[in-house]
Short mmCIF file of C-alpha atoms in Angstrom, two decimals:
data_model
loop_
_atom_site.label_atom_id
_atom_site.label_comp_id
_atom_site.label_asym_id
_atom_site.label_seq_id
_atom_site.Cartn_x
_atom_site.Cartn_y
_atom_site.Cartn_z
CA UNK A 20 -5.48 2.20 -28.64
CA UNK A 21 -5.82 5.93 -27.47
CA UNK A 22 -7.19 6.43 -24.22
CA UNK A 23 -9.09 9.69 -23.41
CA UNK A 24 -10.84 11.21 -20.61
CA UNK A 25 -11.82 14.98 -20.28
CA UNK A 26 -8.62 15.65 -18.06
CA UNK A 27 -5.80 13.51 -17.55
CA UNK A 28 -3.43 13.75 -14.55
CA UNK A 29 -0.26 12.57 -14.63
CA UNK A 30 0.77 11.69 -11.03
CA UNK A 31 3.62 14.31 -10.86
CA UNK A 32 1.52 16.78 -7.85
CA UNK A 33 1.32 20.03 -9.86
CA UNK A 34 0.05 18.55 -13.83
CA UNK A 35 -3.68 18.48 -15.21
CA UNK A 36 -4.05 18.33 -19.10
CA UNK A 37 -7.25 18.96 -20.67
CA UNK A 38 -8.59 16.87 -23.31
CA UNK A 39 -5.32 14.63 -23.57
CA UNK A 40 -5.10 11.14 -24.25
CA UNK A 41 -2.68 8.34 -23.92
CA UNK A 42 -1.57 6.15 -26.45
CA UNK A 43 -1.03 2.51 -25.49
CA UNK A 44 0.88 0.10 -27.42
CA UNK A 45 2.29 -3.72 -26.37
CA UNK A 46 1.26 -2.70 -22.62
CA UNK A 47 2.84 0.35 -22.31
CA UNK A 48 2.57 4.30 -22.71
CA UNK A 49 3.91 5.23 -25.93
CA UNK A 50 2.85 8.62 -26.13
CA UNK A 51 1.04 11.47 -23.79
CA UNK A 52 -0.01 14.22 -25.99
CA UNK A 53 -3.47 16.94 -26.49
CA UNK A 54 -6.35 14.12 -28.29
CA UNK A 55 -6.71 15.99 -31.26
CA UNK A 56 -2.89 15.25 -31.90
CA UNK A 57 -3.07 11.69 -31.00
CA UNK A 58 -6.17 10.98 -33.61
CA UNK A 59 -4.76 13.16 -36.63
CA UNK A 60 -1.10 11.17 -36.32
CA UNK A 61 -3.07 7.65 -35.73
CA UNK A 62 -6.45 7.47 -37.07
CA UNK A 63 -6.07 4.41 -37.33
CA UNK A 64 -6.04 3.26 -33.50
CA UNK A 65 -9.23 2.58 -31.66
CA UNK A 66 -9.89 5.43 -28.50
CA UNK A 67 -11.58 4.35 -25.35
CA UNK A 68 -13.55 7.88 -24.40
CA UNK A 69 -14.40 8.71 -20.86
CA UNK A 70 -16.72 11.67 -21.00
CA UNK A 71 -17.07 13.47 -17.33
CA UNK A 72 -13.90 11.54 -16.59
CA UNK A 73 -10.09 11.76 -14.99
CA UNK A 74 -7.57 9.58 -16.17
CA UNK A 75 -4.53 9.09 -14.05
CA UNK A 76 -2.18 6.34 -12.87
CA UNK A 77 -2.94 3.15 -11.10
CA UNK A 78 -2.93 3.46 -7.48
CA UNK A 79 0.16 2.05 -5.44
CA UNK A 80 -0.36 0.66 -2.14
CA UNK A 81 2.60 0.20 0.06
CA UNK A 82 1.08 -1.64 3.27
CA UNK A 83 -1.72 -4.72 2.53
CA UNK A 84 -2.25 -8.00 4.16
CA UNK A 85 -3.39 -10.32 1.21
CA UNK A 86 -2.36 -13.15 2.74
CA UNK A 87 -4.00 -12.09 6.42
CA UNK A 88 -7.97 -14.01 6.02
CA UNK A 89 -10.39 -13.20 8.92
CA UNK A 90 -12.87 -15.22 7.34
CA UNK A 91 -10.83 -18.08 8.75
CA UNK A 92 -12.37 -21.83 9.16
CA UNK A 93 -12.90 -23.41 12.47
CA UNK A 94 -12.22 -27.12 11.23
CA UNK A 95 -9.78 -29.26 9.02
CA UNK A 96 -10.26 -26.42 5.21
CA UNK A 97 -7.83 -24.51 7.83
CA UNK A 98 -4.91 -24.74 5.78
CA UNK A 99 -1.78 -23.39 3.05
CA UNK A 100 -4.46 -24.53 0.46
CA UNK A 101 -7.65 -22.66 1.56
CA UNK A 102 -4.87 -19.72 2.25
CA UNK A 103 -3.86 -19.79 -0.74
CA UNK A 104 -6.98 -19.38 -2.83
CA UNK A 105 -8.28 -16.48 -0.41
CA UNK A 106 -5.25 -14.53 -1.87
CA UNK A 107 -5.53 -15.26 -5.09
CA UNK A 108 -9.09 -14.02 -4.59
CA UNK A 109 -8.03 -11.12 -2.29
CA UNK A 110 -4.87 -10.07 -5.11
CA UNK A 111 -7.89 -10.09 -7.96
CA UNK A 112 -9.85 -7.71 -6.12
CA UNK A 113 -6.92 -5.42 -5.48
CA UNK A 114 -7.90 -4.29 -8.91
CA UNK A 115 -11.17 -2.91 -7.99
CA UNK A 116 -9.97 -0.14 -5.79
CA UNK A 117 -8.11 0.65 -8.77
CA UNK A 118 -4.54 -0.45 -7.15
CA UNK A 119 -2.12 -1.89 -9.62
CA UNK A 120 0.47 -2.36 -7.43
CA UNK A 121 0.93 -3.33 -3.92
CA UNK A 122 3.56 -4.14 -1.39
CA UNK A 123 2.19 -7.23 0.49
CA UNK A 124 3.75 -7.01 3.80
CA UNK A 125 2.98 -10.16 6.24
CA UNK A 126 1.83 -13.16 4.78
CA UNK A 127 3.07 -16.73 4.75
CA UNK A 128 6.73 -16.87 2.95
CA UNK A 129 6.82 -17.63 -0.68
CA UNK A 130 3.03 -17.52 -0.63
CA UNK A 131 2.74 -14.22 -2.88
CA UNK A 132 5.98 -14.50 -4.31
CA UNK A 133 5.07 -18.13 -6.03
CA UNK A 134 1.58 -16.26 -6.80
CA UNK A 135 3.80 -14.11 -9.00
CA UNK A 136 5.50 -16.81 -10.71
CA UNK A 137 2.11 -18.50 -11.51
CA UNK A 138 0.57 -15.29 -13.12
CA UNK A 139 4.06 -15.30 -15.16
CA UNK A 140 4.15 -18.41 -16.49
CA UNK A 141 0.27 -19.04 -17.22
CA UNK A 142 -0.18 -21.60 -14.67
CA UNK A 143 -3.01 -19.73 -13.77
CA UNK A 144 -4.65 -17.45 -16.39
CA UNK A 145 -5.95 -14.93 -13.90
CA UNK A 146 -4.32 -11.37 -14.09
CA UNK A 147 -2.89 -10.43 -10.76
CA UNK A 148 -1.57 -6.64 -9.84
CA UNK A 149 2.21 -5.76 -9.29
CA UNK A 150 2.77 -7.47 -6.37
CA UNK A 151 5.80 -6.75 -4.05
CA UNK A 152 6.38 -9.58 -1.65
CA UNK A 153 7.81 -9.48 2.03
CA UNK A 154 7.12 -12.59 3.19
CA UNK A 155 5.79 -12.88 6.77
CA UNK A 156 6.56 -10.00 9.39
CA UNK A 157 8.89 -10.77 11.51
CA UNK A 158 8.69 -10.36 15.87
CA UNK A 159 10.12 -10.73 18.83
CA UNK A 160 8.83 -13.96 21.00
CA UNK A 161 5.55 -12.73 22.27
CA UNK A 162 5.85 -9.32 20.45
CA UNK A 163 3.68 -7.55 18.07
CA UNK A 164 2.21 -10.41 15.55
CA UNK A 165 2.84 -13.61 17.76
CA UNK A 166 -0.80 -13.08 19.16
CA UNK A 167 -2.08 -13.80 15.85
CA UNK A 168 -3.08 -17.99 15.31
CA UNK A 169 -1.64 -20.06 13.39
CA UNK A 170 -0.92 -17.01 10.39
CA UNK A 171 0.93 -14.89 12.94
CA UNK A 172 4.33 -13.25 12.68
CA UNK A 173 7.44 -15.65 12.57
CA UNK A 174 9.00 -15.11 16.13
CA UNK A 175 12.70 -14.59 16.08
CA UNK A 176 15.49 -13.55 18.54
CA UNK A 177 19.16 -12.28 18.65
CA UNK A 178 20.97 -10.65 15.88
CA UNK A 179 22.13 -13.33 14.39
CA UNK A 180 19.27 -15.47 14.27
CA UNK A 181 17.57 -12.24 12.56
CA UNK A 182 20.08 -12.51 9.68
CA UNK A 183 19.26 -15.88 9.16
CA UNK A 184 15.29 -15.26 9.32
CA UNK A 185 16.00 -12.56 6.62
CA UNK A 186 17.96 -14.79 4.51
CA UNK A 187 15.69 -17.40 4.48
CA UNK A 188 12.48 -14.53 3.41
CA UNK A 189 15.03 -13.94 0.13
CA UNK A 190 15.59 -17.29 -0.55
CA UNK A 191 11.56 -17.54 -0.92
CA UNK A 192 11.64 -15.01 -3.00
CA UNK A 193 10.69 -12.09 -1.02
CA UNK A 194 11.79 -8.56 -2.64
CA UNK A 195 11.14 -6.42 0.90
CA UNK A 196 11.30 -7.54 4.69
CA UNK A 197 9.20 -6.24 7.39
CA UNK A 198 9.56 -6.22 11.02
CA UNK A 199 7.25 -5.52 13.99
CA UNK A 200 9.04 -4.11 16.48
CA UNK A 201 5.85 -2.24 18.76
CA UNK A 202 1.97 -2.74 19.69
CA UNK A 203 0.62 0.59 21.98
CA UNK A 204 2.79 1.26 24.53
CA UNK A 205 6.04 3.01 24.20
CA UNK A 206 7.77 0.26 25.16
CA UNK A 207 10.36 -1.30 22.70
CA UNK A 208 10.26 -5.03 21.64
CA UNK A 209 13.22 -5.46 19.70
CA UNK A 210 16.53 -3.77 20.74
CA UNK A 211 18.79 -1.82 18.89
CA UNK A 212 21.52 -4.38 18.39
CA UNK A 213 18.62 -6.45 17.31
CA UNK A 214 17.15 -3.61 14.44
CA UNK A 215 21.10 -2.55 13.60
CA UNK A 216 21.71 -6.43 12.47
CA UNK A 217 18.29 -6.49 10.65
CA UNK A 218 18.85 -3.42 8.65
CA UNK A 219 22.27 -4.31 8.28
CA UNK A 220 21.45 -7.83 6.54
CA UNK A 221 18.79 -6.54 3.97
CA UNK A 222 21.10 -3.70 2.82
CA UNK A 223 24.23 -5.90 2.72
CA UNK A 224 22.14 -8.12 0.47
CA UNK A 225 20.88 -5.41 -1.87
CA UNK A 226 17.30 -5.38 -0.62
CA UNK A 227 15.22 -3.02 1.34
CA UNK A 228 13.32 -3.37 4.98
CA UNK A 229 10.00 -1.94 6.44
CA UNK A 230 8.85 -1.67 10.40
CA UNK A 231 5.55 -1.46 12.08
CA UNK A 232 6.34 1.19 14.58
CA UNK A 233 4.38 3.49 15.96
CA UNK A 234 5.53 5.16 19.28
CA UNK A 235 8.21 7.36 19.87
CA UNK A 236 10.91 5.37 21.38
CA UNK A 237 10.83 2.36 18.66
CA UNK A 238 10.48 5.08 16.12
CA UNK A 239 13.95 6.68 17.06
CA UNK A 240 15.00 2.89 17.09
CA UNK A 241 14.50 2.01 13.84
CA UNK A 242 15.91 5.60 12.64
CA UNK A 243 18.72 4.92 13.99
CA UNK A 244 18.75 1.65 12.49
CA UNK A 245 17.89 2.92 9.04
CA UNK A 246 14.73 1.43 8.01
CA UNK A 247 13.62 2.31 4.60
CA UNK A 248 10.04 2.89 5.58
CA UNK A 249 8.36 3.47 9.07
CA UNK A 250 5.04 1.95 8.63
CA UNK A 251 2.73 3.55 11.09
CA UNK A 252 4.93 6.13 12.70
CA UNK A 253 1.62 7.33 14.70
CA UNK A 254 3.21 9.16 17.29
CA UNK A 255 6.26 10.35 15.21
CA UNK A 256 7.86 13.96 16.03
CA UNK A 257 9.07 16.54 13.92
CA UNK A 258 12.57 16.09 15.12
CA UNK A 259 12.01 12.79 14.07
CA UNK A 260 10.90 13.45 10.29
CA UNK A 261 14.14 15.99 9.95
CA UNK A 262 16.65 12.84 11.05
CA UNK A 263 14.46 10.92 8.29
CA UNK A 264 14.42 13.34 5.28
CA UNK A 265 18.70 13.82 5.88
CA UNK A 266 18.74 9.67 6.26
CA UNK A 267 16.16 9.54 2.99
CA UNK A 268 13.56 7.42 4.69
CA UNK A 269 9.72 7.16 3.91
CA UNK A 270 6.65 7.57 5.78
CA UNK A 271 3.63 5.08 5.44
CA UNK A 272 1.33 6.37 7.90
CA UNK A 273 -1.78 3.97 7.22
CA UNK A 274 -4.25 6.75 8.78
CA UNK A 275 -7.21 4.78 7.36
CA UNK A 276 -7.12 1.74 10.36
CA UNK A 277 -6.26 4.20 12.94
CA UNK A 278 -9.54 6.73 11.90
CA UNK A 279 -11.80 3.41 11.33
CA UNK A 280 -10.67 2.10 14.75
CA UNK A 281 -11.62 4.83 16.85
CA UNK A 282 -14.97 5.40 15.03
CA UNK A 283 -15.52 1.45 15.71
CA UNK A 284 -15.07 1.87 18.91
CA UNK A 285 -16.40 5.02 19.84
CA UNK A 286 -19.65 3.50 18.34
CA UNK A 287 -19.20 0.53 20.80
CA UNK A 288 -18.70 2.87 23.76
CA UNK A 289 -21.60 5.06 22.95
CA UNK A 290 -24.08 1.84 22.12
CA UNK A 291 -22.71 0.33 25.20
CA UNK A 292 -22.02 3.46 27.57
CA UNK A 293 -21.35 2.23 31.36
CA UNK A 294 -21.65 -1.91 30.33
CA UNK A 295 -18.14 -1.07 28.24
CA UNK A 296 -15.33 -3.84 28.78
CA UNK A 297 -11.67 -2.06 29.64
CA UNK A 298 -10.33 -3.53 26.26
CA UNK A 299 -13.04 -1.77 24.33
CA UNK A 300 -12.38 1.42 26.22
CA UNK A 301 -8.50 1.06 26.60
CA UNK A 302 -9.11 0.14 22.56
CA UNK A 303 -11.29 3.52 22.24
CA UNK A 304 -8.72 5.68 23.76
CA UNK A 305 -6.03 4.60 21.64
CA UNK A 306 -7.88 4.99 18.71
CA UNK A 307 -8.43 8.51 19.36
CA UNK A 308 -4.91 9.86 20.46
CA UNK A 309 -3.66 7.92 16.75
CA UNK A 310 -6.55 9.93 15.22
CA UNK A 311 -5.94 13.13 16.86
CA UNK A 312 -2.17 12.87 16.35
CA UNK A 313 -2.86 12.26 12.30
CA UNK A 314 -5.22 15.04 12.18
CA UNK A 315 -2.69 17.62 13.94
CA UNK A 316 0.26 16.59 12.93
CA UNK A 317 0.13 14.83 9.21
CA UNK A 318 0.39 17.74 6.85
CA UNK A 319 3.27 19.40 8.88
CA UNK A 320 5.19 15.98 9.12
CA UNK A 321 4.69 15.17 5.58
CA UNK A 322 5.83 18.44 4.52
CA UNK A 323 9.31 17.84 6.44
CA UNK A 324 9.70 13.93 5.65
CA UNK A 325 8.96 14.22 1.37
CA UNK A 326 9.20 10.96 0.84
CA UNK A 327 5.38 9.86 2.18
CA UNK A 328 3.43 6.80 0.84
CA UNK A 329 0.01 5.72 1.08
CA UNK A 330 -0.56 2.25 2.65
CA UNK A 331 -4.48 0.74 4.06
CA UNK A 332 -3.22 -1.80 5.94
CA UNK A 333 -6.52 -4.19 5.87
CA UNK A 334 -7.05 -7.53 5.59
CA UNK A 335 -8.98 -7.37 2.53
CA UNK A 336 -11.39 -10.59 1.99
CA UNK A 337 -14.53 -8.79 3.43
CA UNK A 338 -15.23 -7.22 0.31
CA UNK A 339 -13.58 -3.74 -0.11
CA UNK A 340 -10.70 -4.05 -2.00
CA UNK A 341 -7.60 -1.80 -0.83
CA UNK A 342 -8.71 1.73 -0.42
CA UNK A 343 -6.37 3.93 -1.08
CA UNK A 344 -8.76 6.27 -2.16
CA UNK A 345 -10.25 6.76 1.45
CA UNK A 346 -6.09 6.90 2.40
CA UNK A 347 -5.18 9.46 0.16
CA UNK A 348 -9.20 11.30 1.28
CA UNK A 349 -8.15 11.57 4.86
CA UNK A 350 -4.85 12.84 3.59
CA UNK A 351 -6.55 16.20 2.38
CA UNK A 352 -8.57 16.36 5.23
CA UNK A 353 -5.43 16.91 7.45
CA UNK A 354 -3.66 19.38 5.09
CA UNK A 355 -2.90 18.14 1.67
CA UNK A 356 -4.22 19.52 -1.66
CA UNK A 357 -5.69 16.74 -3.95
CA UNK A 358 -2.65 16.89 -6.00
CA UNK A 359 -0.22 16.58 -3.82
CA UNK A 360 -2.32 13.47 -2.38
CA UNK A 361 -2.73 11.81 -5.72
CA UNK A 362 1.17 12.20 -6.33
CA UNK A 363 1.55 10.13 -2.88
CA UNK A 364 -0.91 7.55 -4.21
CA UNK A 365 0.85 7.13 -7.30
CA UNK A 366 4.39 7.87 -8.74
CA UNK A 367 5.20 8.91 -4.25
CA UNK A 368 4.39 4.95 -3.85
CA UNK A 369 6.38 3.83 -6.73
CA UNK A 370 9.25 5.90 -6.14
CA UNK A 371 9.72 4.44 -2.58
CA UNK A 372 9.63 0.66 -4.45
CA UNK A 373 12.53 1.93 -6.53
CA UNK A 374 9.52 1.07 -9.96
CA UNK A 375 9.33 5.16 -11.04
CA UNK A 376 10.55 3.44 -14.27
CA UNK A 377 7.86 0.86 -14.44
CA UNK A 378 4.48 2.71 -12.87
CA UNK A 379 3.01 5.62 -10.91
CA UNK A 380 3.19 8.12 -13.67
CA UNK A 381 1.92 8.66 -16.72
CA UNK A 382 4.79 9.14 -19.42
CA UNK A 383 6.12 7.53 -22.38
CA UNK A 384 7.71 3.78 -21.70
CA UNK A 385 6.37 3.06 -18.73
CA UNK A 386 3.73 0.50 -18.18
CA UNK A 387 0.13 1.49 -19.18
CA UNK A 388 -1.12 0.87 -15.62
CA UNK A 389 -4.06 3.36 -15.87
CA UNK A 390 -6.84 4.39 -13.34
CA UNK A 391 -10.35 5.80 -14.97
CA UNK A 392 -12.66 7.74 -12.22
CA UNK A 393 -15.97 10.31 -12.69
CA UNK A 394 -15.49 13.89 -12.36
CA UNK A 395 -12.41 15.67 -11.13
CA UNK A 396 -9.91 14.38 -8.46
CA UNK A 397 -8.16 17.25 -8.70
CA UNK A 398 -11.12 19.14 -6.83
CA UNK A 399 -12.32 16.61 -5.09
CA UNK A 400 -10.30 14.02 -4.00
CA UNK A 401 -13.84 11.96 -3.04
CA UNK A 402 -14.13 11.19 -7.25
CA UNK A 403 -11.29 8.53 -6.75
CA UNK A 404 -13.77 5.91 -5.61
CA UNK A 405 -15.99 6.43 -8.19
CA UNK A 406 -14.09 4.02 -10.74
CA UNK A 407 -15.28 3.70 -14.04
CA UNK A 408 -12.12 1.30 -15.21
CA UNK A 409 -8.82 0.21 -14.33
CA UNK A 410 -6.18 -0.97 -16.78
CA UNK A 411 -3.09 -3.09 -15.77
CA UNK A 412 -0.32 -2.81 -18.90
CA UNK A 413 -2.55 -2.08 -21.24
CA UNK A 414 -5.69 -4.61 -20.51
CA UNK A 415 -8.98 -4.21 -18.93
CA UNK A 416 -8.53 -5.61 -15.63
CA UNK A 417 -11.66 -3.81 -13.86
CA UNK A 418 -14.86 -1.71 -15.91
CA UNK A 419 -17.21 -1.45 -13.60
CA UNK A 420 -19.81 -1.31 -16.57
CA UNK A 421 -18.96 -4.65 -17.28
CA UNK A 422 -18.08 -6.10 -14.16
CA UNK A 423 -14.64 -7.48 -13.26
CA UNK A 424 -12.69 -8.32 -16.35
CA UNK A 425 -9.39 -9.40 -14.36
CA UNK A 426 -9.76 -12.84 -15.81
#
């Protein structure tokens, strides 16, 4: 089939064709060409037309909790089973924020990583995105992700016993690890002998390691340590993004919480004024300084770092999906063109997964993982939530004229 919307772009920051199409063959992009050359060399093949339409790639997003449920039950449904079928649920609906692949950092081992293998072999016949599994984060005792019941981070101590923890993630079938190593006080959890061994362990093995860390003293940390991507990295400095553009790290900033957060609680504080608890206001306060520090500081850092992803970081089984789209939105509202934002959101996301040969882009041979929106992206970055369809190597997998088709 040809696939055709009134501009297509490509994922590459700089590239808008006009009145190109894609042709898609056995799940993949065969050929990128103007339309009128696409029909006159195969007449033959069907086209899918999207009048008043952008066609680009699938969005990638590097930082979601599929396995992390708030709708949680109070009585004996409370377990791996109910779990389970929330992320199958919560993986479907990836789809309808047009995300076609996504790095699932922090949910029960093996969990997403046998969800994989079920979508592979046709145990179950519903179509799932890309998914990258880490496996549960992993925390100091009583650090960051230890608060959490039941579903919280798996707590682990000394160097050694971190190797192990990591070893066990891969035999589970994780493809990434993830640490927490901060919550809102510059105060490190982990130390460095403790981050060294970690990083140490997942490159030994061939794989690679991300870290929630988001204040300036655990962010030099886990530079120092080498972590392939600083998730967060709120409060980073531009001495900071130098040391990780010569080390060839990656940003995933996750602006979207930290914005939502304040507004949440700003609302609270103004509905509330005086009758405000301390946690709402301590909350409040925090909120803003992440904000203000994004909105300062993000199209400076970005420009220094390079290698910048987009990630939501949401628990998403309250109905929205993964949106990237509002990520990659507040990303032009601190600095960045459109383009530049939608090359993050794409091929920027894939390329830090080490997949620029299987997705983000729209060339020849690689998988026909394809994102349909109304009007122009390239103008206004706002059109990316207006989705019209979402393919997923080569099938319908979202149309929002006919409803979810990701079964």
């Amino acid at each position: 089939m040809i696939v055709t919307a009134d501009r297509v772009i490509p994922g590459d920051g700089k590239t808008v064709w006009e009145n190109w199409g894609v042709l898609v063959s056995e799940g993949r992009i065969q050929r990128v060409d103007a339309l009128d050359a696409l029909t006159r060399d195969f007449p033959k093949e069907p086209v899918e037309a999207f009048p008043g339409s952008t066609l680009l790639p699938g969005l990638v997003d590097l930082h979601i909790h599929l396995g992390n449920w708030s709708r949680r039950p109070g009585d004996f449904h409370h377990n791996d089973f109910a779990l389970a079928y929330a992320t199958l649920e919560n993986a479907r609906r990836v789809f309808e924020s047009g995300v076609t692949t996504a790095r699932d950092v922090c949910t029960k081992d093996g969990l997403t990583a046998t969800l994989n293998w079920a979508a592979e072999t046709g145990l179950i016949r519903d179509i799932i995105p890309r998914i990258i599994p880490c496996g549960n984060g992993i925390c100091m005792t009583g650090g960051h992700g230890s608060e959490i019941p039941v579903d919280g981070g798996d707590e682990v101590d000394g160097p050694w016993e971190l190797r192990r923890a990591i070893r066990r993630k891969l035999k589970c079938g994780s493809q990434w690890i993830k640490l927490l190593t901060s919550r809102r006080a510059d105060c490190p959890e982990f130390s460095q002998e403790e981050l060294d061994a970690a990083a140490d362990e997942c490159h030994r093995l061939h794989h690679k390691i991300a870290v929630h860390s988001g204040v300036p003293s655990t962010i030099q940390m886990c530079i120092d340590a080498g972590f392939d991507t600083i998730e967060h990295g709120t409060f980073l400095s531009e001495d900071q993004a130098r040391q990780m553009r010569e080390k060839g790290l990656a940003w995933v900033p996750t602006i979207t919480p930290y914005v939502r957060g304040y507004r949440r609680m700003q609302a609270i504080c103004d509905r509330e004024g005086d009758g405000a608890s301390q946690d709402v206001r301590s909350a409040c306060a925090h909120y803003k300084r992440a904000a203000e520090a994004y909105q300062q500081n993000f199209r400076t850092l970005c420009g220094i770092i390079g290698r910048v992803g987009a990630g939501t970081d949401l628990c998403i089984d309250e109905g929205e999906g993964a949106p990237v789209a509002e990520e990659l939105e507040f990303m032009t509202a601190f600095g960045l063109e459109p383009l530049e934002a939608i090359r993050i959101g794409t091929s920027g996301g894939a390329e830090i997964l080490d997949l620029q040969e299987v997705t983000g882009s729209i060339r020849p041979g690689l998988s026909a993982d394809l994102l349909v929106v109304r009007g122009d992206p390239s103008r206004d970055i706002g059109a990316l939530k207006s989705i019209r369809r979402v393919y997923y190597k080569g099938k319908t997998v979202f149309n929002l004229e006919g409803k979810d088709a990701a079964k």
